[in-house]
Amino acid sequence: MILSCNNIKKSYGANLILNNINFQINKGDRVALVGRNGSGKSTLFKIIVGELSCDEGSCNRPKNTTIGYLSQQLALKEEHSLWEELLEIFSPLIQMETTLRNLEKEISHQSNTHHSQKLNSLMEQYGHLQEEFEKQNGYGYPSQIRRVLNGLGFKEEDYQKQIQKFSGGQKTRIALAKLLLKQPDILLLDEPTNYLDLETTEWLESFLLNYPHTLFIISHDRYFLDKLVTQVFELENKKLTVYQGNYSDYVRRKKENLEITQRHYQQQQKEIQRQEEIIAKYRSFNREKSIQKAESRQKMLDKMEKIEPPTSEVPTLRFKIQSQIKSGRNVLKVENLSKSFGEKKLFSNINFQVYRQDHIGIIGPNGIGKSTLFKMILGQIPFDEGKIIWGHNVYSAYYDQLQNSFKKENTILEEVWSAKPSATQTEIRNLLGSFLFSEEDVFKTISSLSGGEKSRVSLAKLLLSEANLLFMDEPTNHLDIPTKEALENALCQYEGTLMVISHDRYFLNKVVNKIYKIEQGTLKEYLGNYEYYLEKIHQKQLLEKSQKIQPTINKTQLKQERKKIRENRQRIKKQQQRVQNLENKVSKLEGKISETEKIMCQPDFYNDNEKAVKITKEYEIMKEQVKIIINQWEEEIIRLEEIKEEGSF
């Protein structure tokens, strides 16, 4: 046992946060602490590290156990450079190294004076210290620092930069770097993947998989938890429940437990009803023996341990995203898009095509230009070169992670109502109720809201837009896991088109059917979710590795390779033409369908029955043709991707 908490109770005034919390963590355990925002997760961490006192109970750990805590409050020396801040961790080693250098000088001096006894004593002292220095990796700490800084996305030119000049997100990464280098016996991490891009999160996962001590993690990143933890502690209704396994195991087991409890509850309710009917029957006989039997059964019934109905006190967010009008098949086309800021080239010749019902995830390192791409498409930022071509009947809406469009002085009710002034107050309040803003909550000002509450306001406004093309920039930031799941379910059922920037891999796996990766000013398309993208990246890495160990090809082989490349380019060109021809056919048919629908909507359409039947039949045939051509188009798109992959491998 490395940490135990016994009967922990904590209140803030009359508000009870934690009640009778009990658990034990053993050396080497990897534990996730999950629960809704406000359930007391960070409070429990602060009690464990001694930042807060509990009203009742105790936290215990063995003597000399070191504990490290990454909180959302950072303790960094602003005047230090990045390198100085991390070097402080190794000050005992640096002092040891200084002592070794001084001993070397002293040994050299004693060698010249021929004082053998003093020399032997110094040599012995030096040998012991040198052994301890090497044992603690005294020569390796600079490379340790570089490895962690590089993994967390810092460059060598950042090393001498003062802490105060870094952004808030960068400071969080610096605090995380310090903790990883200290390697405490118990590492407590509170939302460690906040402010990390995908690449950095994957590096952190890899680092923590090899962490030699105990991990205790608060995180809303379900993919991260699935990779790392072997136990899940759930805080719900002020109580803690322990589940074995990773996050997915926890979800499955919780559902199973709920179903079992529901069955037991229903069975008990049936038995209670049966007993009450028997008691009522005995009483109706109105005889002494029957009354005694009724009283005896009533006593047994009163002593029965009643099962509580398996309902959560926590309200669940449920909503559906709908589009008012169906867009054309071709939603958006971007051709040769380029953008620079001064001498910095952000994009160069970006090309892609978005089709109706595409759910596209956009990934790439922080600062690569993902949000800028959205803003260029939406006309908020000018681009240098290229074209942006919108499809027929496309109505877009934008979810901005920074919520820059909010008026801070507005109440929640006013802010959401501004998205649809024609709605009634009752309609807006009903909508806000589905987003867990009830009664007096709707009169809170925007400036007083938490990040999660602001995100829910943004989602409520998005619903009122009834757009058929959604642009969403980091929509799961600040959301707890149940709210993320509600958003995922809504987006999976959304029949419009979605383009979403996200670092949430679990979300990307569930919601998207295409991945656009932006890297070094270019865009690469992958026809699948995040797992598919990972698989393709892995295949490419294996190929590159195998090519490195292959012997250099001769001139004949080189000619053959070049011929294959030319042939593959021709195949791609022909396949792209097939795709384009099918798109043109769909576009023409949809135009005819639209014209036919206008004719069919005319008041006198059914006056000529024979003509109406003929037009209706043609209309149904055209709709069926569109379905057939779209199926062909999907097959040709898959074939195009296969040809591209064959050419790249």
XYZ file of C-alpha atoms in Angstrom:
649
model
C 0.000 0.000 0.000
C 1.326 3.419 -0.982
C -1.797 5.553 -0.362
C -5.047 5.030 1.538
C -7.956 7.354 2.237
C -10.395 6.459 4.991
C -13.870 7.934 5.577
C -13.056 11.262 3.885
C -15.787 13.864 4.237
C -15.646 17.418 2.878
C -18.194 20.245 2.758
C -18.112 23.857 1.635
C -20.605 25.470 3.975
C -23.890 23.561 3.645
C -22.766 21.995 0.337
C -21.537 18.413 0.915
C -18.886 17.533 -1.730
C -17.399 14.216 -0.548
C -18.959 11.709 1.843
C -17.377 8.604 3.372
C -14.669 8.221 0.682
C -12.599 5.045 1.090
C -9.928 3.548 -1.173
C -6.442 2.064 -1.241
C -3.743 2.369 -3.932
C -0.771 0.008 -4.107
C 2.724 0.625 -5.485
C 2.761 0.711 -9.269
C -1.033 1.079 -9.628
C -2.374 3.229 -12.498
C -5.644 4.788 -11.435
C -8.087 7.183 -13.136
C -10.394 9.433 -11.102
C -13.508 10.240 -13.150
C -16.745 12.134 -12.542
C -18.707 15.117 -13.744
C -17.386 18.663 -13.401
C -17.970 19.752 -9.800
C -18.112 16.192 -8.419
C -15.073 16.832 -6.170
C -12.166 15.272 -8.104
C -9.725 18.180 -7.710
C -10.898 18.652 -4.097
C -9.936 15.034 -3.315
C -6.494 15.522 -4.918
C -5.909 18.664 -2.828
C -6.839 16.773 0.346
C -4.371 13.992 -0.585
C -1.463 16.454 -1.069
C -2.420 18.532 1.983
C -3.541 21.705 0.201
C -7.003 21.273 1.768
C -8.075 19.742 5.055
C -10.975 17.289 5.228
C -13.830 17.620 7.745
C -13.572 13.951 8.710
C -11.304 11.003 7.872
C -7.629 10.712 6.964
C -5.172 10.131 4.102
C -2.118 7.978 4.854
C 1.035 6.979 3.004
C 4.318 5.342 4.101
C 7.031 7.558 5.554
C 9.389 9.195 3.005
C 6.934 8.596 0.135
C 7.309 11.441 -2.362
C 4.224 12.849 -4.026
C 4.020 15.108 -7.092
C 0.912 17.054 -8.086
C 0.155 18.723 -11.405
C -2.661 21.083 -10.493
C -4.264 23.856 -12.474
C -2.437 26.353 -10.189
C 1.226 26.514 -11.223
C 4.220 27.358 -9.019
C 6.967 28.541 -11.410
C 9.682 31.182 -10.955
C 8.765 33.698 -13.640
C 12.234 35.296 -13.776
C 13.961 31.955 -14.499
C 14.766 30.779 -17.992
C 13.175 27.477 -19.037
C 16.498 25.651 -18.660
C 17.184 27.196 -15.214
C 13.718 26.189 -13.987
C 14.263 22.531 -14.905
C 17.899 22.510 -13.818
C 16.737 23.254 -10.248
C 15.339 19.707 -10.036
C 18.853 18.321 -10.338
C 20.518 20.736 -7.869
C 21.641 17.854 -5.552
C 23.345 16.193 -8.550
C 24.892 19.510 -9.654
C 26.216 20.036 -6.113
C 27.592 16.478 -6.153
C 29.308 17.178 -9.477
C 30.865 20.358 -8.054
C 32.158 18.357 -5.054
C 33.672 15.772 -7.434
C 35.481 18.495 -9.414
C 36.838 19.997 -6.155
C 37.987 16.548 -5.005
C 39.783 16.049 -8.330
C 41.723 19.283 -7.757
C 42.544 18.279 -4.187
C 43.689 14.795 -5.314
C 45.917 16.384 -7.949
C 47.429 18.681 -5.308
C 48.018 15.824 -2.828
C 49.676 13.754 -5.577
C 52.306 16.479 -5.916
C 52.916 16.708 -2.124
C 53.288 12.895 -1.713
C 50.986 12.758 1.350
C 49.834 9.151 0.750
C 47.507 8.824 3.767
C 45.572 12.003 2.877
C 45.584 10.974 -0.802
C 44.139 7.527 -0.002
C 41.371 9.113 2.068
C 40.496 11.540 -0.763
C 40.559 8.743 -3.356
C 38.216 6.609 -1.235
C 35.845 9.564 -0.746
C 35.983 10.328 -4.473
C 35.259 6.681 -5.401
C 32.135 6.481 -3.201
C 30.830 9.826 -4.455
C 31.569 8.942 -8.097
C 29.664 5.654 -7.717
C 26.627 7.450 -6.230
C 26.803 10.131 -8.939
C 26.746 7.510 -11.718
C 23.988 5.552 -9.933
C 21.776 8.665 -10.025
C 22.548 9.186 -13.743
C 24.694 12.237 -12.986
C 26.090 12.440 -16.515
C 22.690 11.959 -18.146
C 20.459 14.645 -16.606
C 21.017 17.261 -19.385
C 19.878 14.730 -21.998
C 16.932 13.802 -19.728
C 15.842 17.455 -19.690
C 16.203 17.739 -23.479
C 14.227 14.528 -24.043
C 11.281 15.706 -21.920
C 11.294 19.257 -23.355
C 11.429 17.924 -26.896
C 8.600 15.483 -26.179
C 6.436 18.289 -24.767
C 6.934 20.414 -27.870
C 9.676 22.860 -26.816
C 12.488 23.785 -29.186
C 16.137 24.489 -28.349
C 15.637 28.222 -28.924
C 13.090 28.168 -26.036
C 15.652 26.981 -23.467
C 16.950 30.467 -22.550
C 13.535 32.162 -22.757
C 12.146 33.518 -19.458
C 9.162 31.677 -17.956
C 7.096 34.886 -17.862
C 7.265 35.111 -21.679
C 5.541 31.753 -22.214
C 1.755 31.367 -22.689
C -0.506 29.801 -20.055
C -0.609 26.500 -21.939
C 3.190 26.452 -22.274
C 3.576 27.111 -18.533
C 1.355 24.092 -17.822
C 3.691 21.995 -20.000
C 6.722 23.362 -18.107
C 5.141 22.350 -14.778
C 4.428 18.915 -16.257
C 8.046 18.627 -17.447
C 9.271 19.354 -13.892
C 7.073 16.631 -12.456
C 8.103 14.036 -15.043
C 11.774 14.745 -14.352
C 11.327 14.539 -10.554
C 9.661 11.092 -10.843
C 7.849 11.100 -7.460
C 6.610 7.839 -5.906
C 2.992 8.962 -6.482
C 2.303 11.165 -9.500
C -1.036 13.017 -9.368
C -2.029 14.556 -12.704
C -5.061 16.846 -13.017
C -6.051 17.130 -16.712
C -2.472 16.653 -18.038
C -3.518 16.611 -21.723
C -5.070 20.085 -21.612
C -3.040 22.375 -23.914
C -1.318 19.367 -25.564
C -1.721 18.608 -29.259
C -2.072 15.029 -30.540
C 1.628 14.470 -31.105
C 2.555 15.681 -27.609
C -0.268 13.699 -25.986
C 0.971 10.531 -27.692
C 4.508 11.230 -26.433
C 3.181 11.720 -22.875
C 1.279 8.426 -23.133
C 4.456 6.648 -24.175
C 6.420 8.256 -21.317
C 3.801 7.383 -18.682
C 3.471 3.796 -19.941
C 7.090 3.358 -18.843
C 6.727 5.402 -15.618
C 8.233 3.249 -12.839
C 5.991 4.433 -9.982
C 2.303 5.024 -9.133
C -0.044 7.115 -11.303
C -3.283 8.786 -10.175
C -4.910 10.741 -13.019
C -7.892 13.057 -13.449
C -8.694 13.313 -17.149
C -11.603 13.727 -19.565
C -9.420 12.212 -22.329
C -10.952 8.738 -22.598
C -8.463 7.474 -25.205
C -5.603 8.524 -22.899
C -7.204 6.689 -19.952
C -7.809 3.556 -22.039
C -4.094 3.410 -22.874
C -2.778 4.023 -19.355
C -4.960 2.992 -16.421
C -5.843 -0.361 -14.889
C -8.366 0.944 -12.323
C -11.088 3.597 -12.421
C -12.375 5.416 -9.335
C -15.729 7.061 -10.052
C -16.981 10.008 -7.987
C -20.751 10.287 -8.274
C -23.369 11.526 -5.812
C -20.571 12.350 -3.299
C -19.492 8.671 -3.178
C -16.562 6.758 -4.683
C -16.918 3.433 -6.532
C -13.950 1.322 -7.680
C -13.914 -0.455 -11.063
C -11.138 -2.736 -12.342
C -9.805 -2.209 -15.882
C -9.400 0.796 -18.178
C -11.989 3.425 -19.066
C -13.857 1.275 -21.626
C -14.027 -1.584 -19.080
C -15.456 0.875 -16.535
C -18.181 2.055 -18.955
C -19.163 -1.535 -19.750
C -19.157 -2.699 -16.115
C -21.087 0.339 -14.912
C -23.776 -0.349 -17.511
C -23.893 -4.038 -16.501
C -24.144 -3.112 -12.788
C -26.955 -0.665 -13.546
C -28.859 -3.331 -15.494
C -28.389 -5.894 -12.682
C -29.508 -3.387 -10.037
C -32.517 -2.477 -12.201
C -33.528 -6.160 -12.473
C -33.108 -6.745 -8.715
C -35.101 -3.594 -7.973
C -37.947 -4.634 -10.297
C -37.984 -8.184 -8.849
C -38.119 -6.800 -5.315
C -40.906 -4.376 -6.242
C -42.943 -7.294 -7.647
C -42.363 -9.291 -4.449
C -43.361 -6.300 -2.278
C -46.545 -5.877 -4.322
C -47.314 -9.622 -4.007
C -46.810 -9.539 -0.235
C -48.982 -6.417 0.111
C -51.776 -8.117 -1.844
C -51.562 -11.205 0.442
C -51.594 -8.979 3.560
C -54.601 -7.077 2.224
C -56.390 -10.381 1.527
C -55.704 -11.719 5.063
C -56.991 -8.469 6.571
C -60.155 -8.665 4.490
C -61.087 -11.999 6.180
C -61.295 -10.037 9.465
C -60.556 -13.078 11.651
C -58.076 -13.271 14.481
C -55.815 -15.868 12.802
C -55.844 -14.116 9.456
C -55.115 -10.731 11.098
C -52.148 -12.329 12.967
C -50.850 -13.737 9.675
C -51.223 -10.317 8.052
C -49.305 -8.630 10.892
C -46.568 -11.297 10.760
C -46.081 -10.787 7.002
C -46.142 -6.995 7.468
C -43.298 -7.218 10.024
C -41.238 -9.321 7.590
C -41.951 -6.822 4.839
C -40.916 -3.889 7.057
C -37.610 -5.622 7.885
C -36.814 -6.257 4.208
C -33.739 -4.291 3.055
C -35.127 -2.128 0.278
C -33.131 -1.672 -2.951
C -32.925 1.965 -4.002
C -34.191 2.653 -7.542
C -31.091 2.826 -9.811
C -31.388 6.446 -10.884
C -28.638 9.051 -10.900
C -29.116 12.340 -9.053
C -27.037 13.952 -11.802
C -29.156 15.272 -14.712
C -28.150 14.032 -18.162
C -27.758 16.363 -21.127
C -29.679 15.249 -24.236
C -30.093 17.113 -27.498
C -30.368 16.646 -31.245
C -28.709 18.753 -33.951
C -30.927 19.265 -36.997
C -30.515 21.127 -40.264
C -33.512 22.918 -41.736
C -32.556 22.553 -45.427
C -30.704 19.742 -47.223
C -27.607 20.964 -49.084
C -26.464 19.838 -52.532
C -24.087 16.882 -52.868
C -21.062 19.162 -53.348
C -20.837 21.244 -50.166
C -17.452 22.965 -50.345
C -14.428 22.960 -52.632
C -11.044 24.492 -51.760
C -8.555 24.939 -54.603
C -4.861 25.892 -54.321
C -5.367 27.827 -51.084
C -2.249 29.630 -49.836
C -1.692 31.900 -46.837
C 1.320 33.673 -45.324
C 1.774 35.944 -42.325
C 4.720 38.145 -43.293
C 7.602 35.842 -44.204
C 5.984 32.850 -42.499
C 4.296 30.537 -45.030
C 1.311 28.916 -43.305
C -0.351 27.067 -46.217
C 0.684 26.308 -49.757
C -1.708 24.975 -52.446
C -4.237 23.339 -50.103
C -6.872 21.353 -52.036
C -9.879 19.379 -50.810
C -13.524 18.625 -51.597
C -16.285 18.324 -48.966
C -19.437 16.324 -49.755
C -22.824 16.220 -48.046
C -22.792 14.154 -44.805
C -18.980 14.133 -44.629
C -17.851 14.228 -40.998
C -14.263 15.466 -41.250
C -11.761 15.636 -38.378
C -8.916 18.120 -38.796
C -5.726 17.325 -36.889
C -2.191 18.690 -36.683
C 0.220 20.278 -34.178
C -0.743 23.424 -32.252
C -0.011 26.582 -34.253
C -0.105 24.786 -37.627
C -3.090 26.884 -38.809
C -6.191 24.723 -38.249
C -8.327 27.539 -36.800
C -6.944 29.953 -39.422
C -8.145 27.581 -42.172
C -11.674 27.703 -40.738
C -11.605 31.485 -40.537
C -10.402 31.790 -44.154
C -13.197 29.505 -45.369
C -15.746 31.545 -43.379
C -14.393 34.837 -44.756
C -13.117 36.110 -41.390
C -9.478 36.173 -42.575
C -8.319 36.893 -46.165
C -6.208 34.322 -48.027
C -3.379 35.078 -50.473
C -4.187 32.729 -53.361
C -6.715 30.082 -54.362
C -10.479 29.610 -54.477
C -13.212 28.671 -52.012
C -16.327 27.422 -53.840
C -19.557 26.910 -51.886
C -22.153 24.355 -52.951
C -25.909 24.734 -53.458
C -28.137 25.483 -50.407
C -25.209 25.429 -47.947
C -25.876 27.185 -44.632
C -22.970 27.134 -42.172
C -22.514 27.747 -38.446
C -19.269 28.111 -36.471
C -18.477 26.832 -32.969
C -15.487 28.870 -31.754
C -13.502 27.348 -28.854
C -12.629 30.872 -27.618
C -16.288 32.025 -27.681
C -15.134 35.396 -29.026
C -18.639 36.257 -30.254
C -20.112 36.236 -26.734
C -21.175 39.499 -25.088
C -19.851 39.114 -21.549
C -22.538 41.376 -20.025
C -25.374 39.271 -21.509
C -27.269 36.741 -19.429
C -27.366 33.154 -20.701
C -30.962 33.721 -21.795
C -30.074 36.910 -23.737
C -27.003 35.347 -25.378
C -28.832 32.268 -26.658
C -31.944 34.234 -27.632
C -29.772 36.531 -29.785
C -29.114 33.533 -32.083
C -32.846 33.362 -32.933
C -34.763 36.543 -31.953
C -37.971 35.192 -33.551
C -38.223 32.422 -30.920
C -40.381 32.833 -27.821
C -38.915 33.006 -24.318
C -40.591 29.675 -23.511
C -38.858 28.010 -26.491
C -35.460 29.393 -25.458
C -35.943 28.397 -21.810
C -36.999 24.880 -22.821
C -33.856 24.606 -24.953
C -31.667 25.877 -22.102
C -33.302 23.333 -19.786
C -32.084 20.537 -22.062
C -28.575 21.998 -21.615
C -28.977 21.880 -17.805
C -29.660 25.619 -17.373
C -32.852 25.749 -15.329
C -34.844 28.317 -13.361
C -32.581 31.146 -12.126
C -29.481 29.736 -13.912
C -30.584 31.389 -17.163
C -30.019 34.843 -15.622
C -26.313 34.238 -14.890
C -24.050 36.574 -16.876
C -21.687 35.106 -19.483
C -18.681 36.598 -17.633
C -19.499 34.528 -14.512
C -19.620 31.151 -16.288
C -17.057 28.341 -16.177
C -15.447 26.998 -19.350
C -17.839 24.029 -19.411
C -20.913 26.262 -18.981
C -19.769 28.558 -21.816
C -19.317 25.494 -24.041
C -22.909 24.434 -23.321
C -24.139 27.945 -24.202
C -22.229 27.704 -27.520
C -23.835 24.335 -28.271
C -27.310 25.727 -27.496
C -26.711 28.608 -29.939
C -25.480 26.124 -32.548
C -28.755 24.182 -32.330
C -30.756 27.315 -33.115
C -28.752 27.906 -36.309
C -30.284 24.790 -38.001
C -27.215 24.870 -40.297
C -26.379 22.009 -42.673
C -22.593 22.607 -42.435
C -21.010 22.874 -38.991
C -17.497 24.186 -38.335
C -16.451 23.192 -34.804
C -13.152 24.236 -33.205
C -12.238 22.017 -30.218
C -15.866 21.463 -29.119
C -14.966 18.980 -26.345
C -12.643 21.383 -24.483
C -13.989 22.100 -20.963
C -16.708 19.429 -21.295
C -16.959 16.593 -18.785
C -17.272 13.040 -20.097
C -21.107 12.709 -19.939
C -21.497 15.995 -21.870
C -18.906 14.836 -24.434
C -20.885 11.626 -24.893
C -24.124 13.606 -25.398
C -22.373 15.746 -28.039
C -20.959 12.646 -29.769
C -24.385 10.998 -29.923
C -25.924 14.178 -31.364
C -23.198 14.532 -34.026
C -23.380 10.833 -34.991
C -27.098 11.343 -35.759
C -26.553 14.724 -37.484
C -27.502 14.412 -41.161
C -25.643 17.530 -42.261
C -21.920 18.013 -42.930
C -19.328 18.468 -40.194
C -15.783 19.837 -40.147
C -14.261 19.608 -36.672
C -10.840 20.510 -35.239
C -10.096 18.234 -32.300
C -7.310 16.666 -30.245
C -9.818 14.263 -28.628
C -9.003 10.912 -30.224
C -11.938 9.056 -28.642
C -14.268 11.744 -30.066
C -12.605 11.552 -33.508
C -12.944 7.760 -33.561
C -16.655 7.923 -32.835
C -17.776 10.948 -34.882
C -15.685 11.371 -38.053
C -15.406 9.366 -41.280
C -12.468 11.313 -42.744
C -9.274 12.774 -41.314
C -7.483 15.817 -42.762
C -3.964 16.112 -41.370
C -2.294 19.518 -41.732
C 1.485 19.338 -41.577
C 4.220 21.659 -42.878
C 1.747 23.741 -44.878
C 0.107 20.811 -46.697
C -3.080 18.768 -46.211
C -3.333 14.971 -46.452
C -6.680 13.137 -46.545
C -7.400 9.762 -44.870
C -10.745 8.034 -45.595
C -11.584 6.781 -42.114
C -11.606 7.643 -38.415
C -8.610 8.212 -36.128
C -7.775 4.496 -35.762
C -7.700 4.190 -39.562
C -5.350 7.189 -39.750
C -3.029 5.584 -37.156
C -3.019 2.337 -39.128
C -1.992 4.145 -42.326
C 0.757 6.078 -40.515
C 2.047 2.814 -39.028
C 2.090 1.161 -42.478
C 4.041 4.104 -43.887
C 6.591 3.957 -41.054
C 7.103 0.212 -41.587
C 7.614 0.799 -45.311
C 10.144 3.580 -44.715
C 11.979 1.350 -42.254
C 12.114 -1.550 -44.718
C 13.310 0.750 -47.501
C 16.228 1.932 -45.351
C 17.571 -1.585 -44.976
C 17.123 -2.491 -48.653
C 20.203 -2.227 -50.936
C 20.461 0.742 -53.292
C 18.527 0.097 -56.514
C 20.347 -0.006 -59.887
C 19.563 2.096 -63.008
C 17.248 -0.525 -64.531
C 15.234 -0.741 -61.324
C 15.144 3.055 -61.160
C 13.706 3.226 -64.703
C 11.091 0.628 -63.771
C 10.168 2.599 -60.640
C 9.801 5.806 -62.659
C 7.639 3.977 -65.205
C 5.417 2.681 -62.384
C 5.065 6.214 -60.999
C 4.039 7.561 -64.443
C 1.548 4.736 -64.931
C 0.134 5.301 -61.444
C -0.290 9.027 -62.132
C -2.267 8.153 -65.276
C -4.443 5.736 -63.296
C -5.089 8.413 -60.656
C -5.989 10.940 -63.377
C -8.431 8.535 -65.054
C -9.958 7.585 -61.696
C -10.343 11.262 -60.734
C -12.156 11.832 -64.050
C -14.545 8.940 -63.293
C -15.263 10.493 -59.882
C -15.788 13.934 -61.447
C -18.160 12.512 -64.126
C -20.282 10.866 -61.434
C -20.326 14.107 -59.418
C -21.501 16.008 -62.495
C -24.268 13.442 -63.084
C -25.472 13.775 -59.474
C -25.345 17.568 -59.699
C -27.458 17.585 -62.920
C -29.969 15.120 -61.506
C -30.288 17.088 -58.258
C -30.941 20.217 -60.338
C -33.726 18.410 -62.248
C -35.132 17.005 -58.977
C -35.199 20.520 -57.496
C -37.067 21.857 -60.568
C -39.515 18.925 -60.454
C -40.194 19.552 -56.747
C -41.123 23.171 -57.571
C -43.567 21.941 -60.234
C -45.049 19.360 -57.825
C -45.589 22.067 -55.182
C -47.809 24.161 -57.527
C -51.505 24.270 -56.443
C -52.846 23.053 -59.822
C -50.348 20.177 -60.176
C -52.940 17.416 -59.647
C -55.564 18.957 -61.978
C -54.136 16.902 -64.862
C -53.960 13.434 -63.264
C -52.181 11.713 -66.192
C -49.477 14.385 -66.297
C -49.086 14.331 -62.488
C -48.611 10.536 -62.473
C -46.006 10.784 -65.244
C -44.006 13.570 -63.492
C -44.208 11.769 -60.117
C -42.904 8.562 -61.716
C -40.024 10.465 -63.383
C -39.290 12.145 -60.028
C -39.049 8.779 -58.222
C -36.833 7.359 -61.004
C -34.465 10.371 -60.741
C -34.218 9.968 -56.956
C -33.427 6.273 -57.371
C -30.794 7.134 -60.024
C -29.157 9.584 -57.601
C -28.883 6.832 -54.952
C -27.337 4.408 -57.471
C -24.828 7.003 -58.758
C -23.853 8.042 -55.196
C -23.153 4.370 -54.364
C -21.007 4.147 -57.517
C -19.290 7.401 -56.550
C -18.451 6.070 -53.064
C -16.938 2.923 -54.608
C -14.886 5.000 -57.067
C -13.662 7.282 -54.242
C -12.473 4.229 -52.278
C -10.773 2.909 -55.421
C -9.093 6.297 -55.942
C -7.716 6.181 -52.396
C -6.455 2.626 -52.981
C -4.655 3.692 -56.185
C -3.053 6.614 -54.316
C -1.941 4.276 -51.511
C -0.501 1.792 -54.035
C 1.465 4.634 -55.594
C 2.754 5.952 -52.250
C 3.878 2.487 -51.094
